[in-house]
PDB file of C-alpha atoms in Angstrom:
ATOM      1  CA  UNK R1056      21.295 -14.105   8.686  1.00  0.00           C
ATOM      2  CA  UNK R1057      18.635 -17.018   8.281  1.00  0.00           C
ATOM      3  CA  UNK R1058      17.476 -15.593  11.924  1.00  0.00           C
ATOM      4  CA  UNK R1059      16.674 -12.046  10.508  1.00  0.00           C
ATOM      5  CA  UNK R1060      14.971 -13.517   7.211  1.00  0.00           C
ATOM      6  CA  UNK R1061      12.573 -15.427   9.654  1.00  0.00           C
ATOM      7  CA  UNK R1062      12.054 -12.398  11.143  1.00  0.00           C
ATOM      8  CA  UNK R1063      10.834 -10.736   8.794  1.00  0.00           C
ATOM      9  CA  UNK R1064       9.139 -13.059   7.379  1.00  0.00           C
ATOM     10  CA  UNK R1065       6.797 -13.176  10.347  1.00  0.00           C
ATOM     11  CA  UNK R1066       6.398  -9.714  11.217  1.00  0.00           C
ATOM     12  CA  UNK R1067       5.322  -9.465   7.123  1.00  0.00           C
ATOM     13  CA  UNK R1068       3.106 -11.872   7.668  1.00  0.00           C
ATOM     14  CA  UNK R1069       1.716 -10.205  11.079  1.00  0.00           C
ATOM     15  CA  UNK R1070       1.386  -7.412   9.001  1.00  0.00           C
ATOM     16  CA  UNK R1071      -0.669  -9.212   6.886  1.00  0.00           C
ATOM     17  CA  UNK R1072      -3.068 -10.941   9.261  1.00  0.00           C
ATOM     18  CA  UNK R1073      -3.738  -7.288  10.971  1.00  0.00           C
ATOM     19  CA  UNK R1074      -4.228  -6.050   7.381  1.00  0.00           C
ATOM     20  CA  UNK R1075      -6.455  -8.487   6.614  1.00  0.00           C
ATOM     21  CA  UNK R1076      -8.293  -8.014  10.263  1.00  0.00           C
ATOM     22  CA  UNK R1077      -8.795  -4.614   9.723  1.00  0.00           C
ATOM     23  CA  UNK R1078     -10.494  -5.457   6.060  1.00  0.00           C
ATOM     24  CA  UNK R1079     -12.886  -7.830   7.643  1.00  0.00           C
ATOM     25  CA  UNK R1080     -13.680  -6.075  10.483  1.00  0.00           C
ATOM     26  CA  UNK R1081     -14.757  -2.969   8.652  1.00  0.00           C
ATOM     27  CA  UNK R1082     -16.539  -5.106   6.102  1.00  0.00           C
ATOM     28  CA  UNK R1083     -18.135  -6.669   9.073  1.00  0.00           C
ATOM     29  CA  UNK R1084     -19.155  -2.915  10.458  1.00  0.00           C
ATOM     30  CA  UNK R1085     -20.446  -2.223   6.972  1.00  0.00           C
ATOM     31  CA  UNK R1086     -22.893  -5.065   6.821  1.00  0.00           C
ATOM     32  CA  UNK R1087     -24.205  -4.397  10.183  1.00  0.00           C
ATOM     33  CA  UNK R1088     -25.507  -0.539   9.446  1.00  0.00           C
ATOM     34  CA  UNK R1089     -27.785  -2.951   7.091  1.00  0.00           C
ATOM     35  CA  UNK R1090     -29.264  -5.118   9.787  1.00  0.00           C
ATOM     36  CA  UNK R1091     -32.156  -3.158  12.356  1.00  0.00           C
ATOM     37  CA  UNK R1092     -31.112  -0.768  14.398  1.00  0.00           C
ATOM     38  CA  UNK R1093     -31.892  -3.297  17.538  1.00  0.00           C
ATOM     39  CA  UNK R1094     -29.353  -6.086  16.676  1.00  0.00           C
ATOM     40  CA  UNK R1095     -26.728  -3.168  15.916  1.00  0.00           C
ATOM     41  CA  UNK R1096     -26.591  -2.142  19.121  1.00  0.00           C
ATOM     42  CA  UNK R1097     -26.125  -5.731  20.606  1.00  0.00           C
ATOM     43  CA  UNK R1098     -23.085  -5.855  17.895  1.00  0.00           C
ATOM     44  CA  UNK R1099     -20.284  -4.329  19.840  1.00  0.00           C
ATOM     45  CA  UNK R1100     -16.963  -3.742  18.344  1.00  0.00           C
ATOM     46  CA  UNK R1101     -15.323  -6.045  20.361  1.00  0.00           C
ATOM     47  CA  UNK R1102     -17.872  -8.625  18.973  1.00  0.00           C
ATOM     48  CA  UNK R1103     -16.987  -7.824  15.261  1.00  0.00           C
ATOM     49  CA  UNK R1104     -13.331  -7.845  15.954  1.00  0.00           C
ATOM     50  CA  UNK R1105     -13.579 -11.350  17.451  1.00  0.00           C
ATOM     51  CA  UNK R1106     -15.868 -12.407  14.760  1.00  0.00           C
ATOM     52  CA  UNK R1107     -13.293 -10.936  11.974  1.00  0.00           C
ATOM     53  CA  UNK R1108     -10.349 -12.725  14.054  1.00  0.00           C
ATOM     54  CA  UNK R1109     -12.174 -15.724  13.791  1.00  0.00           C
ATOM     55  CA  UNK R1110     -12.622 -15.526   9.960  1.00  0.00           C
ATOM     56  CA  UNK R1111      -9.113 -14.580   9.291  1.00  0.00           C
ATOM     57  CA  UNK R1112      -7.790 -18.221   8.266  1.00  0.00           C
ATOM     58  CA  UNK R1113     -10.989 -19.311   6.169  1.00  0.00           C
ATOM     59  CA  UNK R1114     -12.252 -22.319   8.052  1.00  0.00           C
ATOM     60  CA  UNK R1115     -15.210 -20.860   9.748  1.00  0.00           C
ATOM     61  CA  UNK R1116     -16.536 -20.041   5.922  1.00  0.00           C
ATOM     62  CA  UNK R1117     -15.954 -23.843   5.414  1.00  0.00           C
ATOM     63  CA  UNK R1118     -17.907 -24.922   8.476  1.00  0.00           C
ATOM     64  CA  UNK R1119     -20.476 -22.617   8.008  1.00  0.00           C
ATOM     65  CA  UNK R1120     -20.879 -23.682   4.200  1.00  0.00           C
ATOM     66  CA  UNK R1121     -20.567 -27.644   5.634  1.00  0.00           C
ATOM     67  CA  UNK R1122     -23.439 -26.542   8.097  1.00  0.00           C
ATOM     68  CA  UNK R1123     -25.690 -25.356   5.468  1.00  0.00           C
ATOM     69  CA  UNK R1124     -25.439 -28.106   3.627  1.00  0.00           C
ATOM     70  CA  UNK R1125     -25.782 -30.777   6.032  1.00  0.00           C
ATOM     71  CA  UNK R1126     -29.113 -28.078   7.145  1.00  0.00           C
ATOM     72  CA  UNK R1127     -30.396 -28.360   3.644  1.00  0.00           C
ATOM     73  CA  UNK R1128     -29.883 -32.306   3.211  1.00  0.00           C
ATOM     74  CA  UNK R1129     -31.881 -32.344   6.573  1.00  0.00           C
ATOM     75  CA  UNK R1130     -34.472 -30.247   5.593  1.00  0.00           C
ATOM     76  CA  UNK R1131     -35.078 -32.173   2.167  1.00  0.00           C
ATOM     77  CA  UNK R1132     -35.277 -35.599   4.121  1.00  0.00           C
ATOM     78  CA  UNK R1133     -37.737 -33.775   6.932  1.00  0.00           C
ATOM     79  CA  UNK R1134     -40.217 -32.520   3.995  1.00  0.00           C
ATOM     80  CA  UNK R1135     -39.367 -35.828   1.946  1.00  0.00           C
ATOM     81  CA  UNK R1136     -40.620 -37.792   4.908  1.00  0.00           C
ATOM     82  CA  UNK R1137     -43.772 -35.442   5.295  1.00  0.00           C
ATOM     83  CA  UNK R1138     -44.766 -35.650   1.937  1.00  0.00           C
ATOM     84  CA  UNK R1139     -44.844 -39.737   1.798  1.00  0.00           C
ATOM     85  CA  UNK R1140     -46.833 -39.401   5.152  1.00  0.00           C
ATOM     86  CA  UNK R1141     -49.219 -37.419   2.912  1.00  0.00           C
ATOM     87  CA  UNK R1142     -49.655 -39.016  -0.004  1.00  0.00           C
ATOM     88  CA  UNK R1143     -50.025 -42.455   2.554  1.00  0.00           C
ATOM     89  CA  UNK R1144     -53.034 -40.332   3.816  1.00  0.00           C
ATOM     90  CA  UNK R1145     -54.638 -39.626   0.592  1.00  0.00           C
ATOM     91  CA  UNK R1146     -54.843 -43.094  -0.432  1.00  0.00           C
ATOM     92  CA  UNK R1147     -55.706 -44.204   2.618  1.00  0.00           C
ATOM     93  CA  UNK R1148     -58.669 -41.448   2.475  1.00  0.00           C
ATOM     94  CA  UNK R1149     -59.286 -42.838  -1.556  1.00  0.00           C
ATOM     95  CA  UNK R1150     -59.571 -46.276  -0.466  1.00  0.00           C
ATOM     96  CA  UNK R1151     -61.789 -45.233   2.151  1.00  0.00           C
ATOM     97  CA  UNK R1152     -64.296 -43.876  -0.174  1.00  0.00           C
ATOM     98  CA  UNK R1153     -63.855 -46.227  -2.220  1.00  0.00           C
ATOM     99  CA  UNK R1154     -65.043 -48.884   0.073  1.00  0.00           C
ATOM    100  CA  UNK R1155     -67.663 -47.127   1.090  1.00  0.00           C
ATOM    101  CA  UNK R1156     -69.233 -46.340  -2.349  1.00  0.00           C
ATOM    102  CA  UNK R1157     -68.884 -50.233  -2.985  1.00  0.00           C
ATOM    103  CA  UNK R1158     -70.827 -51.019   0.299  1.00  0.00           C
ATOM    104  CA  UNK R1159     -73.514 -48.434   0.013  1.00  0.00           C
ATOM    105  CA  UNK R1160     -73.873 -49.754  -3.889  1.00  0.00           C
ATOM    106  CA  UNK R1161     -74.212 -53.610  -2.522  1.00  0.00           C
ATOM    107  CA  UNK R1162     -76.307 -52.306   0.786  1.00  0.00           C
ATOM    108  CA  UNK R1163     -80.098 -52.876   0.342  1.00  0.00           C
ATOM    109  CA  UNK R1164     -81.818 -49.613   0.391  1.00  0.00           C
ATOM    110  CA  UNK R1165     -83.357 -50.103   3.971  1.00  0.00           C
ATOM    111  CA  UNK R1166     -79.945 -50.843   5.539  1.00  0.00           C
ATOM    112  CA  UNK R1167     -78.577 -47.636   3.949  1.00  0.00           C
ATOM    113  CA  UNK R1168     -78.887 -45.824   6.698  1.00  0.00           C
ATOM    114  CA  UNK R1169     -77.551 -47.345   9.391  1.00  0.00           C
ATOM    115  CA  UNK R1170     -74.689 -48.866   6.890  1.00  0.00           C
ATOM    116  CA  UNK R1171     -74.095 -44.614   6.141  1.00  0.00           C
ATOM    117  CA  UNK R1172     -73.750 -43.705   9.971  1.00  0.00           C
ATOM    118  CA  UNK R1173     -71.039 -46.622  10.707  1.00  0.00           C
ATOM    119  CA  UNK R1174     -69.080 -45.211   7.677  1.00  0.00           C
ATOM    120  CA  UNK R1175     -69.543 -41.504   9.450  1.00  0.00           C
ATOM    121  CA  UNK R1176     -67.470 -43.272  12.410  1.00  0.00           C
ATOM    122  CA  UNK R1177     -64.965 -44.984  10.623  1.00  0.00           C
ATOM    123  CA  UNK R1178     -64.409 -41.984   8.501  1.00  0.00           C
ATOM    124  CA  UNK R1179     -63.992 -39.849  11.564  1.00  0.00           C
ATOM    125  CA  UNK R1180     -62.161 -42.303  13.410  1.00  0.00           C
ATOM    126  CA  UNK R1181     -59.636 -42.462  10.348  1.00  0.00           C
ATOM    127  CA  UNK R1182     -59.568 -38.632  10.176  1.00  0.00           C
ATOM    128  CA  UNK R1183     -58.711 -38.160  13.217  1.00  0.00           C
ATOM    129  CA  UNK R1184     -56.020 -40.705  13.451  1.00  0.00           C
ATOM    130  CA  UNK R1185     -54.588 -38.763  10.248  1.00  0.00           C
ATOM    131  CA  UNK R1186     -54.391 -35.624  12.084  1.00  0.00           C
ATOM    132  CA  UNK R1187     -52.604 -37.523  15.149  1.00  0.00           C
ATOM    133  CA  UNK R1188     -50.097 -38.730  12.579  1.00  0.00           C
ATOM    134  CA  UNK R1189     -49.568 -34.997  11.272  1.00  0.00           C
ATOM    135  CA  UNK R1190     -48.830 -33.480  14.605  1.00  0.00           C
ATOM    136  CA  UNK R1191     -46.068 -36.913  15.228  1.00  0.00           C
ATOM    137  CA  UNK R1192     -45.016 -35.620  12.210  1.00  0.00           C
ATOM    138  CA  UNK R1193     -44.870 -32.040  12.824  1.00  0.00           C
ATOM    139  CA  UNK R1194     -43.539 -32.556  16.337  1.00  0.00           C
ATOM    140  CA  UNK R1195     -41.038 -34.711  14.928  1.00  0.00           C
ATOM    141  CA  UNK R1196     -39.408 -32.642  12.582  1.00  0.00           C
ATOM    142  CA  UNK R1197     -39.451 -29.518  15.007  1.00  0.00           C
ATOM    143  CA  UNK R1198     -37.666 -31.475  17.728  1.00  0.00           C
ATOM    144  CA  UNK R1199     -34.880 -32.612  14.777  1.00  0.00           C
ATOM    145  CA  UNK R1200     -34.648 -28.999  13.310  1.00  0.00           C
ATOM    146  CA  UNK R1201     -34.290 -27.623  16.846  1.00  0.00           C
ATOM    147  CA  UNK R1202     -31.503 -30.273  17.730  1.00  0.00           C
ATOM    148  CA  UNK R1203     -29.771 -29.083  14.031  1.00  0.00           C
ATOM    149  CA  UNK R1204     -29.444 -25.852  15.525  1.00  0.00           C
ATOM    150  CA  UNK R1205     -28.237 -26.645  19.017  1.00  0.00           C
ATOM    151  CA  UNK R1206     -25.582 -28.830  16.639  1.00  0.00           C
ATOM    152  CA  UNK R1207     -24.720 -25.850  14.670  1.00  0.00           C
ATOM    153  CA  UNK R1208     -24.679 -23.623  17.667  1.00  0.00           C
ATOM    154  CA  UNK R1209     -21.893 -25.890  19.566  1.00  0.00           C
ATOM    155  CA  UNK R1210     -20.084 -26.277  16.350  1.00  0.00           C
ATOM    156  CA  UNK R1211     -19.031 -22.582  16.021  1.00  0.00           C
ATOM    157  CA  UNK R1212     -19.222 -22.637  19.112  1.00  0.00           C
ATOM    158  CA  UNK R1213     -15.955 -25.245  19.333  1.00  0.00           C
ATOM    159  CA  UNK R1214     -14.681 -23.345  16.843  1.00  0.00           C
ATOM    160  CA  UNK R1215     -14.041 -19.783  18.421  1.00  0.00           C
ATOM    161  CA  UNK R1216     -17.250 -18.095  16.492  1.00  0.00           C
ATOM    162  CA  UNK R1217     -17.802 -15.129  18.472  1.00  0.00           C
ATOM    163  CA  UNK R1218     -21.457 -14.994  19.614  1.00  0.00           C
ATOM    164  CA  UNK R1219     -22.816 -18.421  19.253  1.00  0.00           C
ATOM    165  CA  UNK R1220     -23.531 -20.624  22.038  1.00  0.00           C
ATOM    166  CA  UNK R1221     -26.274 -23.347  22.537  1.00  0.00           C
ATOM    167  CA  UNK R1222     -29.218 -21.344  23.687  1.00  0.00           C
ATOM    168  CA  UNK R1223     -32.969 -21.584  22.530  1.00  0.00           C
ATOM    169  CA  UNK R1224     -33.510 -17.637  24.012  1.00  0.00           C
ATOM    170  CA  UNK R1225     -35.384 -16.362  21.027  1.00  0.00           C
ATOM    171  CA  UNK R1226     -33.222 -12.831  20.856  1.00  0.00           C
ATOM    172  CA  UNK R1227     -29.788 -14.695  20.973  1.00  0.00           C
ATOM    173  CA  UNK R1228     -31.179 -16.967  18.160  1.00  0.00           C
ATOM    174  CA  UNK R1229     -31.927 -14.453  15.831  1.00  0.00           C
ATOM    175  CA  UNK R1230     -28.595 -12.534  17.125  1.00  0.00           C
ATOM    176  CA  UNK R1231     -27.124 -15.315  15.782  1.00  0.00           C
ATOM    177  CA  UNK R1232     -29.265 -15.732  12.615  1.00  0.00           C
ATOM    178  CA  UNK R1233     -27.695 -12.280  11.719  1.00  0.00           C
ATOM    179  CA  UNK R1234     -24.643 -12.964  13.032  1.00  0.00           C
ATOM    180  CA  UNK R1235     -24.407 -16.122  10.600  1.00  0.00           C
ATOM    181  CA  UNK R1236     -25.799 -13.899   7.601  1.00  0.00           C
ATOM    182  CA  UNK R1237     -23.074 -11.431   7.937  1.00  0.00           C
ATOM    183  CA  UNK R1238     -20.386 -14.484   7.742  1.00  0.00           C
ATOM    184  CA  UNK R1239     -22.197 -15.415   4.714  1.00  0.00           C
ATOM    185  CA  UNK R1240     -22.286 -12.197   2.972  1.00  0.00           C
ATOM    186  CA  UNK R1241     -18.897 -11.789   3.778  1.00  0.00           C
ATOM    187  CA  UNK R1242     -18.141 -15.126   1.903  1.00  0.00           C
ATOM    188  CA  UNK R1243     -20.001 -14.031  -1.040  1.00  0.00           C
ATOM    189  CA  UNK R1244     -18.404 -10.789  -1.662  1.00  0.00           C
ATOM    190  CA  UNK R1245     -14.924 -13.377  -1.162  1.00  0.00           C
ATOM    191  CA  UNK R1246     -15.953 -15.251  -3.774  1.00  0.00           C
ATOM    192  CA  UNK R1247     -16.974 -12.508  -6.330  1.00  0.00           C
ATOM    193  CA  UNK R1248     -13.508 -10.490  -5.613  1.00  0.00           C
ATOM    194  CA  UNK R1249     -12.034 -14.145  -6.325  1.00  0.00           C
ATOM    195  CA  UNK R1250     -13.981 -14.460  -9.791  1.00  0.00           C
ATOM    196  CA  UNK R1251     -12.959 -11.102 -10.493  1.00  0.00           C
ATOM    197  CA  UNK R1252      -9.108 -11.478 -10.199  1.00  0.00           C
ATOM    198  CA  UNK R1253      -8.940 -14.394 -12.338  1.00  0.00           C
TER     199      UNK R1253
END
């Protein structure tokens, strides 16, 4: 008897899994008529099937979620870290003038001149220098966004996200952009039918 009521238990709850594969994979193939024509095409239905599959249980919305946040803490501390650079550069550039000004107001007038053209090159020298620092900067923080995708790329990878893959192919990136958008809007409209059952 406890044999049969297993049984059934499990093919209810098959029935439940396929039920709720079929409801994600045809929310899946209503989001994509949204997307351009060029990435639907590249969306098979084998593709969205694997994609619902791996949906079914919830944790992919949790990664995905845990990605974005760790990608948003990252970004913060990236423009964080620009904007001190910055700000170190403007008051390097005020105290800069203001040395100057100080030295032109103490230079005898015949000196002026030649006092003016060594504060050309040391304004130029510290200019450029600035924009040196900028590009470390700006190199910097492309190289660590670039390795936060690869990271998020072998994440749902790992876990069974059909589609993603390490790759820096510009097509497969935004393939996956969209790809990652649909599990998104997928996890919205979960939690506004949530909200609207309680």
């Amino acid at each position: 008897m406890e044999r049969c009521s297993g049984a059934l238990e499990e093919a209810a709850d098959g029935a439940r899994q396929q039920e709720r594969h079929y409801q994600l994979l045809s929310a899946l193939q209503g989001l994509v008529k949204e997307l351009p024509s060029s990435f639907q095409q590249r969306l098979s239905y084998t593709t969205l099937s694997d994609l619902a599959l791996a949906l079914l249980d919830g944790t992919v919305f949790e990664i995905v979620q845990g990605l974005l946040e760790i990608q948003h803490l990252t970004e913060k501390s990236l423009y964080n870290q620009r904007l001190r650079l910055q700000n170190e550069h403007r008051v390097l550039r005020q105290a800069l003038r203001q040395k100057h000004q100080e030295a032109q107001q103490a230079c005898r007038p015949h000196n002026l001149p030649v006092l003016q053209a060594a504060q050309q090159r040391e304004l130029e020298a510290a200019e450029q220098r600035i924009r040196e620092e900028q590009r470390a900067m700006d190199q910097k923080i492309v190289l660590e966004l670039d390795r936060k995708v690869a990271d998020q790329q072998s994440t749902l990878e790992k876990a069974g996200v059909a589609g993603f893959y390490v790759t820096t192919n510009p097509q497969e990136l935004t393939l996956q952009m969209n790809l990652l958008e649909l599990i998104r809007k997928l996890q919205q409209r979960g939690r506004q039918a949530g909200k609207m059952a309680l």
